[in-house]
Coordinates of C-alpha atoms and ligand atoms in Angstrom, one line a residue:
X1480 CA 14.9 -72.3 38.8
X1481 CA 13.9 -71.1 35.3
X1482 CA 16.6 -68.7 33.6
X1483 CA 15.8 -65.4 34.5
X1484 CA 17.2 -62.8 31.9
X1485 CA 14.6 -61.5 29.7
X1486 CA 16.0 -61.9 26.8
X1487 CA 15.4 -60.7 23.1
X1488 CA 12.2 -61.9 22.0
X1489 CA 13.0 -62.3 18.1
X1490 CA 15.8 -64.2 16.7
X1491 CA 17.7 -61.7 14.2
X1492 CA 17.1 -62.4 10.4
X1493 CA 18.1 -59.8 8.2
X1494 CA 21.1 -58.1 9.9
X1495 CA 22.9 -54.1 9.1
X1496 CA 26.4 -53.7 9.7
X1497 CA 27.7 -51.6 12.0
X1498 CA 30.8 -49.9 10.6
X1499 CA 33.2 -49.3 13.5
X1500 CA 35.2 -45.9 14.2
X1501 CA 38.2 -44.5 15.9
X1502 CA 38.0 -41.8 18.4
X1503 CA 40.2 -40.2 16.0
X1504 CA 38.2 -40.5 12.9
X1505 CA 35.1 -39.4 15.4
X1506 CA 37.0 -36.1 16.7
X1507 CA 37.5 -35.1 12.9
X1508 CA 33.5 -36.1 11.6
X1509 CA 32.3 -34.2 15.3
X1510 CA 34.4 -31.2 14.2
X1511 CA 33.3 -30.9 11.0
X1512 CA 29.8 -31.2 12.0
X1513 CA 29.9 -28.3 13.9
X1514 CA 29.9 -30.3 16.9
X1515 CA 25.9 -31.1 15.9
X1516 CA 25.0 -34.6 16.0
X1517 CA 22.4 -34.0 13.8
X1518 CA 24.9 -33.1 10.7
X1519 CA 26.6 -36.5 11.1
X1520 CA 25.9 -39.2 8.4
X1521 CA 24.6 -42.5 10.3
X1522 CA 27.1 -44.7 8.7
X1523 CA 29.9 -42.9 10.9
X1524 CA 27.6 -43.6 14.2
X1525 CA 28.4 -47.0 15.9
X1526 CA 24.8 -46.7 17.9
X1527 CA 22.1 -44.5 17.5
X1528 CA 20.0 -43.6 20.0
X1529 CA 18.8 -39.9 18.7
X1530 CA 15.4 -41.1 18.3
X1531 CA 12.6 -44.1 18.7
X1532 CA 10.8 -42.4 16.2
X1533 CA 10.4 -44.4 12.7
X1534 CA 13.7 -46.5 13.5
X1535 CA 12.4 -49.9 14.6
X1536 CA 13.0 -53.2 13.1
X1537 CA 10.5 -54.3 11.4
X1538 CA 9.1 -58.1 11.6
X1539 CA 8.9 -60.7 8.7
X1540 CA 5.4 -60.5 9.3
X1541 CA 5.6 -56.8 8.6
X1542 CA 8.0 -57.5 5.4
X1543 CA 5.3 -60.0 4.2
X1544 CA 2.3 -57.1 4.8
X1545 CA 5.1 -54.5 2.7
X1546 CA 4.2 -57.3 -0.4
X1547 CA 0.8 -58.3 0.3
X1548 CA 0.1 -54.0 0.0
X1549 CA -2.1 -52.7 -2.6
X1550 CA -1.5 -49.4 -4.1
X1551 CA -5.0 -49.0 -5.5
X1552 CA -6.0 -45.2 -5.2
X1553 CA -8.8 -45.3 -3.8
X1554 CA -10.6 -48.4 -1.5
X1555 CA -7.8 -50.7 -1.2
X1556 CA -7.6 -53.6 1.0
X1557 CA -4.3 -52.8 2.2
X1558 CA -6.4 -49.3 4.1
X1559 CA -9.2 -51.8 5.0
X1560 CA -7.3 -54.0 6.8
X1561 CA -5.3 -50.7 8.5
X1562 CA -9.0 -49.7 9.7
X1563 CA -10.0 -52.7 11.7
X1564 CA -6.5 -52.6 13.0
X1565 CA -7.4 -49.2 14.9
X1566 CA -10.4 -50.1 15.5
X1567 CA -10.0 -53.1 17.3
X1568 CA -7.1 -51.8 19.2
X1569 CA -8.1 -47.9 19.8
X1570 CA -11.9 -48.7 19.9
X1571 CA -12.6 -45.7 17.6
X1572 CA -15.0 -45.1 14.4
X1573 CA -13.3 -43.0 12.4
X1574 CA -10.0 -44.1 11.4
X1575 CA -8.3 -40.9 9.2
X1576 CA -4.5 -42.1 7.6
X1577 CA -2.0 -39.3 7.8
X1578 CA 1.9 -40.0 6.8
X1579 CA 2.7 -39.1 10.6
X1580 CA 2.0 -38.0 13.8
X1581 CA 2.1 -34.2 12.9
X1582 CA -0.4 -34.1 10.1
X1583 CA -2.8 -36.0 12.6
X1584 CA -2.1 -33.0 14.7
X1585 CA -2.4 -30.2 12.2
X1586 CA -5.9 -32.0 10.7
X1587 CA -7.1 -32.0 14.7
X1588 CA -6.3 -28.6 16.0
X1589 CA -7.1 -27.3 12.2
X1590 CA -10.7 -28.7 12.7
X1591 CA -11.2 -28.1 16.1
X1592 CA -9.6 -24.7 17.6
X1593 CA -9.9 -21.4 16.2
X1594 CA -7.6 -18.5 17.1
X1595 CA -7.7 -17.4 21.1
X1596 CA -8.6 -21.0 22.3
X1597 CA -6.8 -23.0 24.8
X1598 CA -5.6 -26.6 24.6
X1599 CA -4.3 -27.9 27.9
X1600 CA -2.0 -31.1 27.9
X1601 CA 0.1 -32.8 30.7
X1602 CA 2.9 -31.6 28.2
X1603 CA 2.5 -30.8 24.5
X1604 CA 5.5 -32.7 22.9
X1605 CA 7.2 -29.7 20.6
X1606 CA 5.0 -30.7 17.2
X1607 CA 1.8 -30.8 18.9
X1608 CA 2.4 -27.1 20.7
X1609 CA 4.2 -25.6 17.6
X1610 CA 0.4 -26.9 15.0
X1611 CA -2.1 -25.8 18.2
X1612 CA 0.1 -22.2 17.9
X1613 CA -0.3 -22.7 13.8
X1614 CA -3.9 -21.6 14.6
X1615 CA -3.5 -19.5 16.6
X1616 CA -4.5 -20.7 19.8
X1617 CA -2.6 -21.3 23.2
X1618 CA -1.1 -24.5 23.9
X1619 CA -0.5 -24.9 28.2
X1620 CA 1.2 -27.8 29.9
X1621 CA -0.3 -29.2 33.6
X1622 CA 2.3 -31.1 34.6
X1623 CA 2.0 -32.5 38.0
X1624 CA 4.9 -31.2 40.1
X1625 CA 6.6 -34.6 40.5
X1626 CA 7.0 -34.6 36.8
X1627 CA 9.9 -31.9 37.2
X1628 CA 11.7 -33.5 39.8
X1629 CA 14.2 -35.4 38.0
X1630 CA 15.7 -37.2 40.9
X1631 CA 12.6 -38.4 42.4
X1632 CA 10.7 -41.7 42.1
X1633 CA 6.8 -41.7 41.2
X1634 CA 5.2 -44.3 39.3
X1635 CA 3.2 -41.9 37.2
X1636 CA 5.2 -38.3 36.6
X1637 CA 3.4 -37.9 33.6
X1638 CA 0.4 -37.3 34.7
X1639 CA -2.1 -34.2 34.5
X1640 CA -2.6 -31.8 37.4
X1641 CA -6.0 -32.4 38.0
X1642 CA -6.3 -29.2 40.4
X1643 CA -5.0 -26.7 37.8
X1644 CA -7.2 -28.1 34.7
X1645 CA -10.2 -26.9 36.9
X1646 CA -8.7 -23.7 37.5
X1647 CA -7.7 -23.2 34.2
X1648 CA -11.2 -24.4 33.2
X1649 CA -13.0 -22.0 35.7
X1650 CA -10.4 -18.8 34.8
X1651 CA -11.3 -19.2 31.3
X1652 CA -14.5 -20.8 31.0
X1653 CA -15.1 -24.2 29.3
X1654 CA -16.0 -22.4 25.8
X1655 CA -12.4 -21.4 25.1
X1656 CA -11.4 -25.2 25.5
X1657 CA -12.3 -26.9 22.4
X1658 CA -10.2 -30.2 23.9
X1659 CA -7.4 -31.1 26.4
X1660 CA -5.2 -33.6 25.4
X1661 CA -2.9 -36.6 27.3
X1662 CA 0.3 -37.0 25.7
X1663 CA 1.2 -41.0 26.4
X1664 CA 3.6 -41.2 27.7
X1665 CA 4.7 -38.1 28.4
X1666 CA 7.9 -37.8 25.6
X1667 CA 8.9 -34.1 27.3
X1668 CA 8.8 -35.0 30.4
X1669 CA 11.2 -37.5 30.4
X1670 CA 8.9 -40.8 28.8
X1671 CA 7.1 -41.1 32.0
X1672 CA 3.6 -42.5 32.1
X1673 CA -0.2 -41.4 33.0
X1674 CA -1.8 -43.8 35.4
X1675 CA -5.7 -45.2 34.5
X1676 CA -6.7 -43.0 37.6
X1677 CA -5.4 -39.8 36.4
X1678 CA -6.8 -40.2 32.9
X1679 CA -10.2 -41.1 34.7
X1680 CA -10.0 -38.4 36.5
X1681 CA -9.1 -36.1 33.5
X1682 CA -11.8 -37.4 31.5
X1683 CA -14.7 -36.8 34.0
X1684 CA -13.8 -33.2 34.6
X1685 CA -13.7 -32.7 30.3
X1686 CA -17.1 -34.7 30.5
X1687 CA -18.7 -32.3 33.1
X1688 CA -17.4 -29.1 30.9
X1689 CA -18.5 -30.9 27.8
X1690 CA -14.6 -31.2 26.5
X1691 CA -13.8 -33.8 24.4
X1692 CA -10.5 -35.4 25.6
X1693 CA -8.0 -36.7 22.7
X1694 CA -4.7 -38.7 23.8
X1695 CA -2.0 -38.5 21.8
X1696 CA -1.3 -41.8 21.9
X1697 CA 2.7 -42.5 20.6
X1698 CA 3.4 -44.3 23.2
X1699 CA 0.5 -45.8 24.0
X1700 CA 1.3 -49.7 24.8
X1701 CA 4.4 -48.6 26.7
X1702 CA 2.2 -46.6 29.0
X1703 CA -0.6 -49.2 28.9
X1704 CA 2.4 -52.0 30.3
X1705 CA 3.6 -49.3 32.7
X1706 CA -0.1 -48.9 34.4
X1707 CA -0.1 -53.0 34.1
X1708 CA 3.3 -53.0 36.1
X1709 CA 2.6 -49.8 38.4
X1710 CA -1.2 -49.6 39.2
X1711 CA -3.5 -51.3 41.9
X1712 CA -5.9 -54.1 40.0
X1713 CA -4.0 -54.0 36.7
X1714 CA -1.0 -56.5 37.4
X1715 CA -3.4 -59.5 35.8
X1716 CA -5.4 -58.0 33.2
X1717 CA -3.8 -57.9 29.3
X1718 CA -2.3 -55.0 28.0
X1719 CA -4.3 -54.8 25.0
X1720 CA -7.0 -54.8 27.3
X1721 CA -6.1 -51.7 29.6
X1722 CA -5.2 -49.6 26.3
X1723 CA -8.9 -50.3 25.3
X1724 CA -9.7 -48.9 28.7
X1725 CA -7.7 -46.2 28.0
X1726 CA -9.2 -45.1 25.2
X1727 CA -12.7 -45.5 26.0
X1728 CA -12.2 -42.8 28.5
X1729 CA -11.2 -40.4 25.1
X1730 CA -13.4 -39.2 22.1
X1731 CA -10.3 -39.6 19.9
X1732 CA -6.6 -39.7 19.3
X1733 CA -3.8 -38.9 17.2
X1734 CA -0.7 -41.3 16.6
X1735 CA 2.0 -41.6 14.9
X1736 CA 2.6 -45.1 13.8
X1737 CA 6.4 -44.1 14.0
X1738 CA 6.8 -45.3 17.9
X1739 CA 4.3 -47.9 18.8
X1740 CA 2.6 -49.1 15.7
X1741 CA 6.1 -50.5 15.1
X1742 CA 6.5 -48.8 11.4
X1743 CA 8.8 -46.3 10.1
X1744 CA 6.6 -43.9 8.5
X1745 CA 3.0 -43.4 9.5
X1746 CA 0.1 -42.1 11.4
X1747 CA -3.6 -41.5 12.2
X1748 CA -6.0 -39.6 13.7
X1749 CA -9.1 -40.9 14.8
X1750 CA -12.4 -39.9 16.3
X1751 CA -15.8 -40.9 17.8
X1752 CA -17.5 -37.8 16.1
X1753 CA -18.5 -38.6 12.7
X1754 CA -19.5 -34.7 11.4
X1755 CA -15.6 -33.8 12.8
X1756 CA -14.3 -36.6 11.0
X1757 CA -16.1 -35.7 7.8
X1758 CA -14.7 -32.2 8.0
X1759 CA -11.0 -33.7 9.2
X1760 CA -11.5 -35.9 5.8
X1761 CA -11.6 -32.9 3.6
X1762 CA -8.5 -31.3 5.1
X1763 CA -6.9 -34.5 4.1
X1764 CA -7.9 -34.1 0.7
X1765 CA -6.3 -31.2 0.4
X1766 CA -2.8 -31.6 1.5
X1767 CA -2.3 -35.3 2.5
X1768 CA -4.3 -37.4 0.3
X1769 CA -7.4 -39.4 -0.6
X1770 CA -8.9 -41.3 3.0
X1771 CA -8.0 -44.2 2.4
X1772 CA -4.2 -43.8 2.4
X1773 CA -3.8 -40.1 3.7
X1774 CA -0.2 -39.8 2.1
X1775 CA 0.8 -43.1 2.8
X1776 CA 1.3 -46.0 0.3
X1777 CA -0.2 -49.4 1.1
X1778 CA 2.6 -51.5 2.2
X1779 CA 2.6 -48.9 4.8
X1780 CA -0.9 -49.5 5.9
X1781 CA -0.3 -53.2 6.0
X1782 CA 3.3 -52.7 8.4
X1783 CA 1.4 -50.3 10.9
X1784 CA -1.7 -52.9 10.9
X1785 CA 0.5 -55.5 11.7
X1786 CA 2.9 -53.6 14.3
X1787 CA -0.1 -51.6 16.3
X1788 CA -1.0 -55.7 17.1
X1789 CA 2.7 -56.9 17.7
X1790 CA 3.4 -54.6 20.1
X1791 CA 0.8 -55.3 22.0
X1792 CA 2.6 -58.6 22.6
X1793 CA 3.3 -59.2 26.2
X1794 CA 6.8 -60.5 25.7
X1795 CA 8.0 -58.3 23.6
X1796 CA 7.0 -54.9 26.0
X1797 CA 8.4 -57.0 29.2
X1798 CA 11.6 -57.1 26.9
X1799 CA 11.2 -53.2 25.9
X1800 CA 10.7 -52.0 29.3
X1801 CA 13.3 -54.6 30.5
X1802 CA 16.2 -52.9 28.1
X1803 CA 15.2 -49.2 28.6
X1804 CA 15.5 -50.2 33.0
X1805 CA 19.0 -51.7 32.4
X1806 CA 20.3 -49.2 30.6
X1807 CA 19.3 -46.9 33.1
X1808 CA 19.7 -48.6 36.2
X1809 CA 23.3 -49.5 35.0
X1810 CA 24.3 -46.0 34.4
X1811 CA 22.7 -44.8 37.7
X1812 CA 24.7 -47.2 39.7
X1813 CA 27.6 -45.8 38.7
X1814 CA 26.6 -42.5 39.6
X1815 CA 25.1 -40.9 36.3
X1816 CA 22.2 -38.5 37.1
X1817 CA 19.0 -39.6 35.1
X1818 CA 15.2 -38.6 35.3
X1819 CA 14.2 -41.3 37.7
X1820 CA 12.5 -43.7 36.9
X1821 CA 13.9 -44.6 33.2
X1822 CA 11.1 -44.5 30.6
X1823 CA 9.4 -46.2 28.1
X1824 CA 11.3 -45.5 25.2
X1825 CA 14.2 -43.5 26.8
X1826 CA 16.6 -43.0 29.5
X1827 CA 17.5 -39.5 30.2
X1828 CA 20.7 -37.8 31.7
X1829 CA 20.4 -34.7 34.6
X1830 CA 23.2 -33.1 32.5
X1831 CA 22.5 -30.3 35.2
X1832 CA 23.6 -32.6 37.7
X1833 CA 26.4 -34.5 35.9
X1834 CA 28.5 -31.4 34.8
X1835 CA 27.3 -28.8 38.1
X1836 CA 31.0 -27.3 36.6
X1837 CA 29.1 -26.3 33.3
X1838 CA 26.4 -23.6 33.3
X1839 CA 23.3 -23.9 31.8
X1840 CA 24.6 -21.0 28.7
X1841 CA 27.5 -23.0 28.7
X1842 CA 25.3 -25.7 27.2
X1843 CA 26.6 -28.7 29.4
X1844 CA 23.5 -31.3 27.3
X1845 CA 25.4 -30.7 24.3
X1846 CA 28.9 -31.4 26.3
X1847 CA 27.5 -35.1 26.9
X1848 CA 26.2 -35.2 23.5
X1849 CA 29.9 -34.8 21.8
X1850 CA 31.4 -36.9 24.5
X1851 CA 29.3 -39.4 24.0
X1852 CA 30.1 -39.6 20.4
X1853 CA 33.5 -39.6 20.9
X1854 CA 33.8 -42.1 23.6
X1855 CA 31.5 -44.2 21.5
X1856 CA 30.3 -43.2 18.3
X1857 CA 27.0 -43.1 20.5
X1858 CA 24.5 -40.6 19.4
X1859 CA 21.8 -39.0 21.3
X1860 CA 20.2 -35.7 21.7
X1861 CA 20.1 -32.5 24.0
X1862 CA 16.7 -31.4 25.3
X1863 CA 17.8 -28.3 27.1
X1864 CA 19.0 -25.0 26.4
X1865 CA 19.8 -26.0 22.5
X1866 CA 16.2 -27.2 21.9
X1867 CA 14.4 -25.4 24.2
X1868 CA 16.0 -21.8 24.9
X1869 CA 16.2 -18.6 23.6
X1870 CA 17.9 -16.1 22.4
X1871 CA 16.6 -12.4 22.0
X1872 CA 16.0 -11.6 18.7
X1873 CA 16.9 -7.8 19.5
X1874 CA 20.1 -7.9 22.2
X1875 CA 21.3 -11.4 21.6
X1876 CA 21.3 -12.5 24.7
X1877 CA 20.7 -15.9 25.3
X1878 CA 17.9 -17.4 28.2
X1879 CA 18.5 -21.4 29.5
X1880 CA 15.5 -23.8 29.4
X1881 CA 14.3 -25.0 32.6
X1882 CA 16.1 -28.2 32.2
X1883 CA 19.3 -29.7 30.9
X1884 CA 18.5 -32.9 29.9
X1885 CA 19.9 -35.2 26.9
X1886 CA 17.4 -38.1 26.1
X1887 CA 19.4 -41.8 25.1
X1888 CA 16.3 -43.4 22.8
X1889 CA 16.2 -46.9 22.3
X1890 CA 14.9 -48.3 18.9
X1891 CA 12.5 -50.9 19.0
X1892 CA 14.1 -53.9 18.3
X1893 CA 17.3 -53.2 17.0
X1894 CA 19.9 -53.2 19.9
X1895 CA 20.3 -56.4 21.5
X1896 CA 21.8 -56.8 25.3
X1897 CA 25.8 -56.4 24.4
X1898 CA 24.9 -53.0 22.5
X1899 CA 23.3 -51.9 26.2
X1900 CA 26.5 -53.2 27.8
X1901 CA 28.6 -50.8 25.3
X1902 CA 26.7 -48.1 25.5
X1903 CA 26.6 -47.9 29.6
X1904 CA 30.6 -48.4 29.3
X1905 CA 30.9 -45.2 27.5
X1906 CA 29.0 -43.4 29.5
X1907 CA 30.5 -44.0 32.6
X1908 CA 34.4 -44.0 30.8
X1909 CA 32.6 -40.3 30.0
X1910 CA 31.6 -40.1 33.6
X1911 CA 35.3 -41.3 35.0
X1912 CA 36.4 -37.9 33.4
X1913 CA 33.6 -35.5 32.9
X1914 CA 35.4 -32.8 35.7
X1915 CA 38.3 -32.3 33.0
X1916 CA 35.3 -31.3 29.8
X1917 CA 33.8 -27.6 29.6
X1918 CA 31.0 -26.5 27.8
X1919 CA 30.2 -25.0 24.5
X1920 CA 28.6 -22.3 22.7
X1921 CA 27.3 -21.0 19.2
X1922 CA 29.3 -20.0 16.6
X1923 CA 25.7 -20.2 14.2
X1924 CA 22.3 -20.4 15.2
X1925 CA 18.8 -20.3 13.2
X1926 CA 15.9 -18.9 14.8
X1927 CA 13.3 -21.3 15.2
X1928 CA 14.2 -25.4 16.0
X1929 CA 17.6 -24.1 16.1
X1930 CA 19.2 -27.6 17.7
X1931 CA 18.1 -29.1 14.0
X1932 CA 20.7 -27.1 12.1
X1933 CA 23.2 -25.3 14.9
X1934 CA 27.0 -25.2 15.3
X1935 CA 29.4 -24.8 17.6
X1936 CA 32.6 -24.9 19.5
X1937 CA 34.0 -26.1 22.7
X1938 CA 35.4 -24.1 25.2
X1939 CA 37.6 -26.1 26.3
X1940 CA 40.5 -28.6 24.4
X1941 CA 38.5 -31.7 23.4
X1942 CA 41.2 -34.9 24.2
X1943 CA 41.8 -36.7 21.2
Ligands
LIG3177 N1 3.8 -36.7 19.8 C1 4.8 -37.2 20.5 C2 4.7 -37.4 21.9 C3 6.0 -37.4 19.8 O1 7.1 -37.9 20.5 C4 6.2 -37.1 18.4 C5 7.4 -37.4 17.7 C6 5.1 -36.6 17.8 C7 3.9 -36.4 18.5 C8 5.1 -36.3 16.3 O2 5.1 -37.5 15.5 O3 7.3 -37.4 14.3 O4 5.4 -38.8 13.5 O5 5.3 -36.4 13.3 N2 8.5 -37.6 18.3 C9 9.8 -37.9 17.7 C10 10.9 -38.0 18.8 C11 10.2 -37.0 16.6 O6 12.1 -38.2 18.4 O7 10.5 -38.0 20.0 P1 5.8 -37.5 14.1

């Protein structure tokens, strides 16, 4: 018998150290943060898993693109070879450079919505619905219904609720929908995928409206090795294959190089429609840069060129899916809550579920989040009430979100199987004592993206 672990597919040649802490050294930089992981340096965090987003490891092929860039203004190679990159693995014409995902966004809904229209989505992730509301139209999410039940197994919770996008389309008539959108995978929702039926499906309906359909596409080789692993008469055919399928069902797409183009700062949008593009172009003029490097320099160009090909790499996304199930099938063994089943890029916790003693204005997401830190020096991040609620601008009063949920975001790259192993013993050393934690609240609070910038304190004596 072969060995069976899949194991790391890179040897490790540069290395970063990791500088150990103690719990008591933790307690004090946690407490002077406000109990916000986001005000913590990154030197005092052993591992950190608040994002995916711009914090992989990059290749030596990569490092060798960062030299080979040219930083000619205009024209340069470096954008060139960017260009076919897209091309060949999106399929699209018009390749537009932005310095991430959220420009691509503002440059889309800028050119394509005007104030009263409605973009649908599976679920807008929070920059995407904050730039269509910039312009002042309405952003709605058409989840299917097993994408809000955490506990439940589905292959595909991320994808669109066919049955309402008609209604919607029928309430409102087609002219008030300049686009709907797939979000892949579906980041909100808990990293989950959109099966090749559902976006099928999707698209004809857009087609028979006349809607153009635009994915944003983050994620999109995760989700493409997902439908590969999950969907009838996919299991042989290569991944860089089914993402071309995917796309050909779209007229365009925005990205941000950040997540699966394997870079740390980047993004595109990109389009079938040359007149949109040509009006896109001279948006990016205006605030990003010229169009062949959109804000970016380069070396950047050359690193996402290289990445959007390496990930499609077959070994490497067994090995990313691999690492994102163990963490997440370890942790649910031992009786952890998560959105079932783990993600691409992300296992979440049912903080809900793993502190029922906490209520949802007692903020128990941001309980696991400081626990987690001090068991560990791990850092993640509360999608919950902190991100997601409100608080009434006129009594004060405070309204939960409709989840509790704290997302544990694996880097591409970076952690290796003993870092997994560490991380699922803090959680359940967390778990063996969660009944004696309380929750939290706000001593300070801004009033929009409030989680960024908040602070609080425990209401209950943090062990030390
Ligand atoms: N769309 C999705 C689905 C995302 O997850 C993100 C970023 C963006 C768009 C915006 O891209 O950051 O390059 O401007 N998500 C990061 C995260 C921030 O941590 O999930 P960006």
């Amino acid at each position: 018998m072969p060995p069976k672990t899949i194991i790391e597919p890179f040897r490790i040649k540069v290395v970063e150290p990791i500088r150990m802490t103690t719990r008591d050294e933790r307690l004090a930089l946690l407490k002077d943060a406000g109990y916000n992981t986001f005000h913590l340096r990154s030197r005092d965090v052993i591992l950190d898993l608040l994002t995916d987003s711009g914090t992989s490891a990059m290749s030596a092929e990569q490092w060798a693109g960062i030299m080979r860039g040219d930083e000619a203004y205009a024209g340069s190679p470096s954008y060139y070879r960017f260009e076919d990159a897209v091309k060949e693995v999106f399929g699209f014409e018009q390749v537009i450079p932005t310095h991430q995902g959220r420009a691509a966004e503002r440059i889309l809904f800028e050119t394509m919505c005007s104030e009263g229209d409605i973009v649908p989505s599976n679920t807008h992730f929070d920059t995407t619905r904050a730039n269509v509301e910039a312009v002042g139209a309405r952003a709605v999410d058409l989840l299917v219904p097993e994408g809000r039940r955490h506990q439940e197994v589905h292959p595909f919770k991320g994808n669109l609720d066919t049955g309402r996008l008609r209604e919607l389309i029928r309430e409102e008539g087609a002219e008030r929908i300049p686009l709907v959108m797939l979000t892949l995978t579906n980041n909100s929702g808990g990293g989950q995928p959109v099966s090749m039926a559902n976006i099928r499906q999707v698209s004809e309906i857009c087609r028979e409206h006349g809607i153009p359909l635009y994915m944003d596409a983050c994620r999109f080789a995760e989700n493409a090795y997902m439908i590969r692993l999950r969907e009838e008469g996919y299991a042989e055919r290569p991944v860089a294959e089914i993402a071309r399928e995917i796309f050909s069902h779209a007229q365009g797409c925005t990205m941000s190089a950040k997540k699966d183009g394997l870079a740390n700062i980047g993004g595109f949008v990109a389009t079938n429609d040359p007149e949109l593009a040509r009006r896109q172009r001279n948006v990016l003029i205006l605030t990003e840069g010229f169009p062949t490097y959109g804000g970016l320099a380069g070396r950047d160009l050359e690193a996402i060129a290289i990445g959007l090909r390496e990930v499609l790499e077959e070994d490497y996304l067994e090995y990313r899916l691999a690492s994102v199930r163990y963490l997440g099938e370890a942790i649910a063994e031992a009786g952890v809550p998560i959105v079932q089943p783990p993600g691409g890029h992300a296992v979440y916790i049912d903080a809900a579920a793993f502190l029922p003693h906490v209520p949802p204005l007692e903020l128990p997401g941001q309980t696991v989040v400081a626990e987690l830190y001090l068991e560990g020096g791990i850092r993640c991040v509360e999608v919950g009430t902190v991100m997601f609620g409100r608080r009434d601008p006129e009594t004060g009063e405070e309204h939960p979100a409709p989840m509790e949920l704290v997302r544990l975001a694996l880097p591409r790259r970076v952690y290796t199987q003993s870092h997994v192993d560490f991380m699922v013993e803090a959680i359940v050393a967390f778990g063996e004592r969660k009944d004696s934690v309380g929750g939290y609240r706000f001593t300070y609070q801004e009033p929009v993206l409030r989680h960024f910038t908040a602070r609080f304190e425990p209401l209950y004596e943090v062990a030390g």
